[in-house]
């Protein structure tokens, strides 16, 4: 008897959007931008996006989306991976605290930095971990609060990006099941590292408070150059993963691309040969949410039951690095769940200056 080799199966899907909606007109007015609702809609396909309130962090969105994914699967994770460009802090990673807040004990947990390709990089890593027996139920989360790193005066980025989180809980299964990951492709090209970047805050420019201006802390993107790369890389990677999987493009019944710009998505789908009725997403309502973009589109499409479980599906993404990735899978049977953000208790968000001795009166007030 031939043994079917195990693969990863998407068993649960969850999402979380912060409640505050910013329309194109809100974004224009806030930055006094030389733009219009009409321009943003026709050139990007975006009508509105979400922006987290000040007391909601990337981790808060991640916890809610992850909890929803676990409920969707009626199972608990044994590894947590958070793909994000906007971690709660530079150190430590956001994932261990997300795992702790989910009550997962001491499971391994780490962040993954591949900008907008982060979620598909995460699925690729999780699939390999399942296939090699390292874990059995990895939770892959894409979570972002770009509102914290976007310059409201920069019309190249302010009109595009939004906040949110999506998550998928995986398990071991076989290729015949709905939700089975049947192929992956990924890559990077560091020669384009300046096309999408934040100048300050890393080891190259580590002293922002004293030497650098505020501008250096903002996310910057050379839009037109990125546009061309995005189309080229997502098309090539999609064709590569279809080739590895043995699916002709015409067999793909559901296509979800990284929600950067509707014109980019249409261009990629046209080049691959995906019919318009097979293209799904919610870019118009959430904007570009970077690592959260693909799982948010998955959750939205599944919630509206637009695709039948088992349908051959292609996911593709492109982002800073430059990075790109594509995943071939069959549409999962999981019913998605959505939760509101889960803000952490205010006490624990305050920075602790452990190098100073805490005066005894502070101790007595906090413990009373
Ligand atoms: O998520 C990671 C990957 N990110 C992406 O893939 C995003 C890629 N880039 C884009 O989505 C697009 O390049 C943008 C949305 C950033 C810009 O759209 P575009 O169609 O590439 O615009 P463009 O830079 O080619 O500019 C076309 C025109 C220019 O005016 P002229 O020279 O034709 O008079 C720009 O000055 O549109 C003007 N323009 C704008 N006008 C109103 C550029 N941005 C804006 C704006 N509002 N926000």
Short mmCIF file of C-alpha atoms and ligand atoms in Angstrom, two decimals:
data_model
loop_
_atom_site.label_atom_id
_atom_site.label_comp_id
_atom_site.label_asym_id
_atom_site.label_seq_id
_atom_site.Cartn_x
_atom_site.Cartn_y
_atom_site.Cartn_z
CA UNK A 1 0.00 0.00 0.00
CA UNK A 2 1.41 3.43 -0.90
CA UNK A 3 1.60 5.74 2.09
CA UNK A 4 0.31 9.30 1.53
CA UNK A 5 3.01 11.68 2.72
CA UNK A 6 1.83 14.02 5.47
CA UNK A 7 1.45 17.70 4.81
CA UNK A 8 0.05 20.70 6.65
CA UNK A 9 -3.69 21.29 6.59
CA UNK A 10 -5.36 24.59 7.50
CA UNK A 11 -7.74 23.59 10.25
CA UNK A 12 -8.82 26.94 11.70
CA UNK A 13 -9.04 30.53 10.48
CA UNK A 14 -9.39 33.65 12.62
CA UNK A 15 -9.29 37.41 12.13
CA UNK A 16 -9.41 40.65 14.04
CA UNK A 17 -9.94 44.20 12.82
CA UNK A 18 -9.73 47.24 15.08
CA UNK A 19 -13.09 49.04 15.11
CA UNK A 20 -11.98 52.52 13.96
CA UNK A 21 -12.60 53.04 10.21
CA UNK A 22 -10.64 55.65 8.23
CA UNK A 23 -12.16 56.59 4.88
CA UNK A 24 -10.09 58.02 2.06
CA UNK A 25 -11.45 61.45 2.93
CA UNK A 26 -10.36 61.00 6.59
CA UNK A 27 -6.83 60.17 5.43
CA UNK A 28 -6.76 63.11 3.02
CA UNK A 29 -7.95 65.58 5.68
CA UNK A 30 -5.64 64.27 8.43
CA UNK A 31 -2.48 64.78 6.36
CA UNK A 32 -3.81 67.72 4.30
CA UNK A 33 -2.81 65.54 1.35
CA UNK A 34 -2.94 66.52 -2.29
CA UNK A 35 -5.13 63.56 -3.21
CA UNK A 36 -8.78 62.64 -3.71
CA UNK A 37 -11.08 59.76 -2.87
CA UNK A 38 -11.51 59.26 -6.61
CA UNK A 39 -7.72 58.96 -7.19
CA UNK A 40 -7.25 56.49 -4.33
CA UNK A 41 -10.19 54.30 -5.41
CA UNK A 42 -9.25 54.16 -9.09
CA UNK A 43 -5.45 53.84 -8.65
CA UNK A 44 -5.45 51.43 -5.71
CA UNK A 45 -8.96 49.98 -5.27
CA UNK A 46 -9.04 51.09 -1.61
CA UNK A 47 -12.06 52.88 -0.12
CA UNK A 48 -11.34 52.58 3.61
CA UNK A 49 -9.04 50.92 6.11
CA UNK A 50 -8.91 50.27 9.87
CA UNK A 51 -6.65 52.12 12.32
CA UNK A 52 -5.98 50.79 15.81
CA UNK A 53 -6.70 53.09 18.72
CA UNK A 54 -3.62 54.11 20.75
CA UNK A 55 -4.24 51.45 23.40
CA UNK A 56 -4.39 48.59 20.86
CA UNK A 57 -1.11 47.03 19.77
CA UNK A 58 -0.08 44.45 17.17
CA UNK A 59 0.02 41.83 19.93
CA UNK A 60 -3.55 42.68 20.96
CA UNK A 61 -4.78 42.11 17.41
CA UNK A 62 -2.69 38.94 17.12
CA UNK A 63 -4.11 37.44 20.34
CA UNK A 64 -7.69 38.03 19.18
CA UNK A 65 -7.12 36.60 15.68
CA UNK A 66 -5.25 33.60 17.12
CA UNK A 67 -7.95 32.90 19.70
CA UNK A 68 -10.51 32.99 16.89
CA UNK A 69 -8.44 30.55 14.78
CA UNK A 70 -8.16 28.14 17.71
CA UNK A 71 -11.93 28.30 18.26
CA UNK A 72 -12.48 27.73 14.54
CA UNK A 73 -10.38 24.54 14.75
CA UNK A 74 -11.54 23.62 18.26
CA UNK A 75 -7.89 22.93 19.05
CA UNK A 76 -4.86 24.52 20.68
CA UNK A 77 -1.53 25.39 19.11
CA UNK A 78 1.82 23.80 20.01
CA UNK A 79 3.89 26.55 18.33
CA UNK A 80 3.22 30.25 17.71
CA UNK A 81 4.67 32.23 14.82
CA UNK A 82 3.87 35.93 14.46
CA UNK A 83 4.66 37.48 11.08
CA UNK A 84 4.86 41.25 11.50
CA UNK A 85 6.66 44.44 10.50
CA UNK A 86 5.23 46.26 13.50
CA UNK A 87 6.11 44.20 16.61
CA UNK A 88 5.01 45.53 19.98
CA UNK A 89 8.65 46.17 20.90
CA UNK A 90 12.04 45.80 19.16
CA UNK A 91 12.93 43.28 21.84
CA UNK A 92 11.66 40.73 22.75
CA UNK A 93 9.59 39.19 19.96
CA UNK A 94 5.82 39.63 20.15
CA UNK A 95 5.03 35.91 19.77
CA UNK A 96 6.01 34.60 23.25
CA UNK A 97 3.65 37.05 24.95
CA UNK A 98 0.90 36.19 22.46
CA UNK A 99 1.40 32.50 23.35
CA UNK A 100 1.27 33.28 27.07
CA UNK A 101 -1.91 35.37 26.69
CA UNK A 102 -3.49 32.47 24.80
CA UNK A 103 -2.70 30.23 27.77
CA UNK A 104 -0.40 28.00 25.73
CA UNK A 105 2.23 27.62 28.44
CA UNK A 106 5.81 27.20 27.28
CA UNK A 107 5.29 26.41 23.59
CA UNK A 108 7.98 27.68 21.19
CA UNK A 109 7.11 31.15 19.87
CA UNK A 110 8.92 33.51 17.54
CA UNK A 111 8.43 36.44 15.17
CA UNK A 112 9.13 36.33 11.47
CA UNK A 113 10.13 39.47 9.54
CA UNK A 114 9.35 39.23 5.82
CA UNK A 115 7.13 42.36 5.61
CA UNK A 116 4.12 41.73 3.33
CA UNK A 117 5.27 38.18 2.48
CA UNK A 118 5.39 37.31 6.20
CA UNK A 119 2.24 35.20 6.41
CA UNK A 120 3.15 33.02 3.42
CA UNK A 121 6.73 32.72 4.69
CA UNK A 122 5.12 31.61 7.95
CA UNK A 123 2.91 29.01 6.24
CA UNK A 124 5.99 27.70 4.43
CA UNK A 125 7.97 27.35 7.66
CA UNK A 126 5.01 25.79 9.50
CA UNK A 127 4.46 23.28 6.69
CA UNK A 128 8.10 22.21 6.88
CA UNK A 129 7.90 21.89 10.68
CA UNK A 130 4.87 19.61 10.37
CA UNK A 131 6.43 17.51 7.62
CA UNK A 132 9.56 16.98 9.70
CA UNK A 133 7.63 16.20 12.87
CA UNK A 134 8.96 19.20 14.83
CA UNK A 135 5.45 20.23 15.82
CA UNK A 136 1.89 19.14 15.09
CA UNK A 137 -0.26 22.27 15.45
CA UNK A 138 1.56 25.48 14.51
CA UNK A 139 -0.37 28.73 14.65
CA UNK A 140 0.64 31.22 11.97
CA UNK A 141 -0.44 34.80 12.64
CA UNK A 142 -0.05 37.88 10.42
CA UNK A 143 -0.60 41.02 12.51
CA UNK A 144 0.13 44.67 11.84
CA UNK A 145 -0.40 48.20 13.12
CA UNK A 146 1.00 50.22 10.22
CA UNK A 147 -0.81 53.28 11.58
CA UNK A 148 2.13 53.50 14.03
CA UNK A 149 4.81 53.71 11.33
CA UNK A 150 3.06 55.61 8.52
CA UNK A 151 3.79 59.29 7.96
CA UNK A 152 0.34 60.90 7.68
CA UNK A 153 1.86 63.55 5.41
CA UNK A 154 3.24 61.02 2.90
CA UNK A 155 0.62 60.40 0.24
CA UNK A 156 2.60 57.50 -1.24
CA UNK A 157 1.94 55.37 1.84
CA UNK A 158 -0.76 57.07 3.96
CA UNK A 159 -3.50 56.29 1.45
CA UNK A 160 -2.64 52.60 1.22
CA UNK A 161 -1.91 50.98 4.57
CA UNK A 162 -4.23 49.76 7.34
CA UNK A 163 -4.22 47.69 10.56
CA UNK A 164 -5.50 44.19 11.31
CA UNK A 165 -4.60 40.57 12.01
CA UNK A 166 -5.41 37.14 10.65
CA UNK A 167 -4.37 33.67 11.76
CA UNK A 168 -4.41 30.05 10.63
CA UNK A 169 -4.09 27.01 12.87
CA UNK A 170 -2.49 24.08 11.05
CA UNK A 171 -2.35 20.35 11.70
CA UNK A 172 -0.82 17.33 10.03
CA UNK A 173 -3.00 15.74 7.36
CA UNK A 174 -2.83 14.40 3.83
CA UNK A 175 -3.00 16.05 0.43
CA UNK A 176 -6.52 14.80 -0.33
CA UNK A 177 -8.10 16.80 2.52
CA UNK A 178 -9.63 20.28 2.12
CA UNK A 179 -7.12 22.84 3.39
CA UNK A 180 -4.05 20.74 2.47
CA UNK A 181 -0.94 22.68 1.50
CA UNK A 182 0.31 21.03 -1.67
CA UNK A 183 3.18 23.28 -2.70
CA UNK A 184 5.27 26.28 -1.65
CA UNK A 185 7.67 28.68 -3.33
CA UNK A 186 9.63 31.53 -1.78
CA UNK A 187 12.53 33.85 -2.47
CA UNK A 188 14.24 37.15 -1.76
CA UNK A 189 16.38 39.81 -3.42
CA UNK A 190 18.34 42.05 -1.07
CA UNK A 191 19.45 44.36 -3.87
CA UNK A 192 16.01 45.96 -3.52
CA UNK A 193 16.24 46.45 0.26
CA UNK A 194 15.98 50.25 -0.02
CA UNK A 195 12.71 50.19 -1.95
CA UNK A 196 10.68 49.48 1.19
CA UNK A 197 12.27 50.47 4.49
CA UNK A 198 12.33 52.29 7.82
CA UNK A 199 15.69 54.08 8.12
CA UNK A 200 16.00 54.38 11.90
CA UNK A 201 15.64 52.14 14.93
CA UNK A 202 17.93 49.32 13.81
CA UNK A 203 21.65 48.75 14.31
CA UNK A 204 22.60 51.08 11.44
CA UNK A 205 20.85 54.16 12.87
CA UNK A 206 20.27 53.23 16.49
CA UNK A 207 20.24 56.63 18.19
CA UNK A 208 17.06 58.27 16.99
CA UNK A 209 16.18 60.42 19.97
CA UNK A 210 19.31 62.50 19.76
CA UNK A 211 20.58 62.48 16.20
CA UNK A 212 17.83 61.63 13.80
CA UNK A 213 14.67 63.38 12.78
CA UNK A 214 11.20 61.94 13.15
CA UNK A 215 11.04 61.32 9.40
CA UNK A 216 13.60 58.53 9.73
CA UNK A 217 11.19 56.50 11.84
CA UNK A 218 8.52 56.35 9.21
CA UNK A 219 7.94 53.54 6.76
CA UNK A 220 8.94 54.59 3.22
CA UNK A 221 8.17 52.93 -0.08
CA UNK A 222 9.29 53.80 -3.61
CA UNK A 223 5.85 52.98 -4.96
CA UNK A 224 6.34 52.95 -8.71
CA UNK A 225 9.48 50.77 -8.58
CA UNK A 226 7.84 48.43 -6.07
CA UNK A 227 4.80 48.15 -8.32
CA UNK A 228 6.83 46.68 -11.20
CA UNK A 229 8.71 44.28 -8.93
CA UNK A 230 5.48 43.16 -7.24
CA UNK A 231 3.86 42.20 -10.54
CA UNK A 232 6.95 40.43 -11.84
CA UNK A 233 7.82 38.50 -8.67
CA UNK A 234 4.28 37.40 -7.74
CA UNK A 235 3.64 36.22 -11.29
CA UNK A 236 6.89 34.21 -11.47
CA UNK A 237 6.46 32.73 -7.99
CA UNK A 238 2.82 31.77 -8.68
CA UNK A 239 3.79 29.99 -11.88
CA UNK A 240 6.64 28.24 -10.02
CA UNK A 241 4.40 26.89 -7.26
CA UNK A 242 1.76 25.75 -9.77
CA UNK A 243 4.47 23.97 -11.70
CA UNK A 244 5.77 22.23 -8.54
CA UNK A 245 2.23 21.20 -7.62
CA UNK A 246 1.36 20.03 -11.09
CA UNK A 247 -1.68 22.28 -11.47
CA UNK A 248 -2.24 24.18 -14.72
CA UNK A 249 -3.33 27.81 -14.09
CA UNK A 250 -6.76 27.00 -15.52
CA UNK A 251 -7.30 24.50 -12.67
CA UNK A 252 -7.08 27.24 -10.03
CA UNK A 253 -10.55 28.05 -8.71
CA UNK A 254 -9.54 30.59 -6.05
CA UNK A 255 -6.78 33.20 -6.16
CA UNK A 256 -5.79 35.50 -3.31
CA UNK A 257 -2.84 37.83 -3.81
CA UNK A 258 -1.22 40.17 -1.31
CA UNK A 259 -3.62 43.10 -1.14
CA UNK A 260 -1.26 45.91 -2.10
CA UNK A 261 -3.13 47.50 -4.96
CA UNK A 262 -6.04 46.19 -7.05
CA UNK A 263 -4.24 47.05 -10.28
CA UNK A 264 -1.26 44.91 -9.19
CA UNK A 265 -3.56 42.01 -8.26
CA UNK A 266 -5.41 42.18 -11.59
CA UNK A 267 -2.17 42.39 -13.49
CA UNK A 268 -0.74 39.29 -11.76
CA UNK A 269 -3.96 37.30 -12.17
CA UNK A 270 -4.22 38.29 -15.85
CA UNK A 271 -0.63 37.20 -16.50
CA UNK A 272 -1.13 33.84 -14.78
CA UNK A 273 -4.46 33.32 -16.52
CA UNK A 274 -6.85 33.35 -13.53
CA UNK A 275 -10.44 34.23 -14.46
CA UNK A 276 -11.91 37.32 -12.71
CA UNK A 277 -14.61 35.19 -10.98
CA UNK A 278 -11.83 33.21 -9.23
CA UNK A 279 -10.17 36.30 -7.65
CA UNK A 280 -11.00 37.05 -4.01
CA UNK A 281 -10.12 39.61 -1.37
CA UNK A 282 -11.28 42.59 0.67
CA UNK A 283 -8.72 45.25 -0.25
CA UNK A 284 -11.45 47.86 -0.76
CA UNK A 285 -12.44 47.65 2.92
CA UNK A 286 -9.13 47.03 4.73
CA UNK A 287 -6.40 48.48 2.50
CA UNK A 288 -2.90 47.04 2.49
CA UNK A 289 -2.40 45.33 5.85
CA UNK A 290 1.04 43.87 5.01
CA UNK A 291 1.54 40.50 6.77
CA UNK A 292 -2.15 40.42 7.76
CA UNK A 293 -3.38 40.90 4.21
CA UNK A 294 -3.63 37.27 3.03
CA UNK A 295 -5.20 35.80 6.20
CA UNK A 296 -7.69 38.68 6.35
CA UNK A 297 -8.70 37.97 2.74
CA UNK A 298 -8.89 34.22 3.50
CA UNK A 299 -11.11 34.87 6.52
CA UNK A 300 -13.37 37.29 4.67
CA UNK A 301 -13.79 34.99 1.66
CA UNK A 302 -14.46 31.97 3.90
CA UNK A 303 -16.95 33.94 6.03
CA UNK A 304 -18.98 34.75 2.92
CA UNK A 305 -18.71 31.11 1.75
CA UNK A 306 -17.53 32.28 -1.65
CA UNK A 307 -15.36 29.20 -2.29
CA UNK A 308 -16.22 25.52 -1.92
CA UNK A 309 -13.92 23.48 0.39
CA UNK A 310 -11.46 21.49 -1.69
CA UNK A 311 -11.22 24.09 -4.48
CA UNK A 312 -7.68 24.44 -5.83
CA UNK A 313 -6.32 27.68 -4.40
CA UNK A 314 -3.32 29.89 -5.08
CA UNK A 315 -1.95 32.42 -2.57
CA UNK A 316 0.86 34.79 -3.52
CA UNK A 317 2.59 37.70 -1.79
CA UNK A 318 5.36 40.23 -2.26
CA UNK A 319 6.94 42.67 0.15
CA UNK A 320 9.95 44.49 1.56
CA UNK A 321 13.29 42.77 1.59
CA UNK A 322 12.53 42.24 -1.18
CA UNK A 323 10.67 39.00 -0.44
CA UNK A 324 8.00 36.95 -2.16
CA UNK A 325 6.21 33.65 -1.58
CA UNK A 326 3.39 31.56 -3.02
CA UNK A 327 1.42 28.67 -1.56
CA UNK A 328 -0.80 26.16 -3.37
CA UNK A 329 -3.50 24.54 -1.27
CA UNK A 330 -7.05 23.31 -1.44
CA UNK A 331 -9.68 25.57 0.10
CA UNK A 332 -10.11 24.74 3.81
CA UNK A 333 -13.31 23.39 5.34
CA UNK A 334 -12.80 25.57 8.44
CA UNK A 335 -15.51 28.05 9.38
CA UNK A 336 -13.69 31.27 10.24
CA UNK A 337 -14.17 33.20 13.48
CA UNK A 338 -13.58 36.89 14.11
CA UNK A 339 -12.90 38.62 17.43
CA UNK A 340 -12.48 42.25 18.53
CA UNK A 341 -8.98 43.30 19.70
CA UNK A 342 -7.94 42.21 23.19
CA UNK A 343 -6.07 45.11 24.84
CA UNK A 344 -3.60 44.09 27.49
CA UNK A 345 -4.17 45.33 31.04
CA UNK A 346 -2.82 48.90 31.34
CA UNK A 347 -0.45 48.02 34.18
CA UNK A 348 1.59 45.60 32.12
CA UNK A 349 2.03 47.96 29.13
CA UNK A 350 3.98 50.48 31.21
CA UNK A 351 7.76 50.28 30.69
CA UNK A 352 9.62 49.07 33.74
CA UNK A 353 12.94 50.70 34.58
CA UNK A 354 14.53 47.80 36.35
CA UNK A 355 17.87 49.57 36.76
CA UNK A 356 16.22 51.88 39.32
CA UNK A 357 15.15 50.72 42.72
CA UNK A 358 11.38 50.95 43.06
CA UNK A 359 10.47 53.21 46.00
CA UNK A 360 8.53 51.32 48.63
CA UNK A 361 5.52 53.69 48.43
CA UNK A 362 5.03 52.72 44.75
CA UNK A 363 5.02 49.08 45.71
CA UNK A 364 2.42 49.59 48.39
CA UNK A 365 0.07 51.52 46.06
CA UNK A 366 0.30 48.95 43.24
CA UNK A 367 -0.32 46.01 45.50
CA UNK A 368 -3.21 47.55 47.45
O1 LIG B 1 2.82 46.01 0.27
C1 LIG B 1 4.15 45.94 -0.23
C2 LIG B 1 4.16 46.11 -1.71
N1 LIG B 1 3.57 47.38 -2.03
C3 LIG B 1 3.10 47.58 -3.25
O2 LIG B 1 3.12 46.66 -4.04
C4 LIG B 1 2.61 48.95 -3.60
C5 LIG B 1 3.12 49.31 -4.97
N2 LIG B 1 2.83 50.64 -5.45
C6 LIG B 1 1.59 51.17 -5.62
O3 LIG B 1 0.59 50.61 -5.22
C7 LIG B 1 1.50 52.42 -6.43
O4 LIG B 1 2.74 52.66 -7.05
C8 LIG B 1 1.08 53.68 -5.64
C9 LIG B 1 -0.36 53.55 -5.15
C10 LIG B 1 2.02 53.92 -4.45
C11 LIG B 1 1.13 54.90 -6.55
O5 LIG B 1 0.29 54.67 -7.68
P1 LIG B 1 0.86 54.79 -9.16
O6 LIG B 1 -0.26 54.53 -10.06
O7 LIG B 1 2.08 53.93 -9.29
O8 LIG B 1 1.24 56.31 -9.21
P2 LIG B 1 2.58 56.97 -9.76
O9 LIG B 1 3.59 57.02 -8.70
O10 LIG B 1 2.95 56.34 -11.09
O11 LIG B 1 2.05 58.43 -10.08
C12 LIG B 1 1.05 58.69 -11.08
C13 LIG B 1 0.54 60.10 -10.87
C14 LIG B 1 1.67 61.11 -10.66
O12 LIG B 1 1.23 62.36 -11.20
P3 LIG B 1 1.74 62.82 -12.67
O13 LIG B 1 3.23 62.82 -12.62
O14 LIG B 1 1.19 61.79 -13.62
O15 LIG B 1 1.12 64.17 -12.80
C15 LIG B 1 1.73 61.23 -9.17
O16 LIG B 1 2.26 62.47 -8.75
O17 LIG B 1 -0.26 60.14 -9.69
C16 LIG B 1 0.28 61.09 -8.78
N3 LIG B 1 0.09 60.57 -7.45
C17 LIG B 1 -0.97 60.84 -6.71
N4 LIG B 1 -2.02 61.65 -6.92
C18 LIG B 1 -2.97 61.70 -5.95
C19 LIG B 1 0.88 59.68 -6.80
N5 LIG B 1 0.33 59.37 -5.60
C20 LIG B 1 -0.82 60.09 -5.52
C21 LIG B 1 -1.84 60.21 -4.55
N6 LIG B 1 -2.88 61.03 -4.80
N7 LIG B 1 -1.80 59.51 -3.38
#
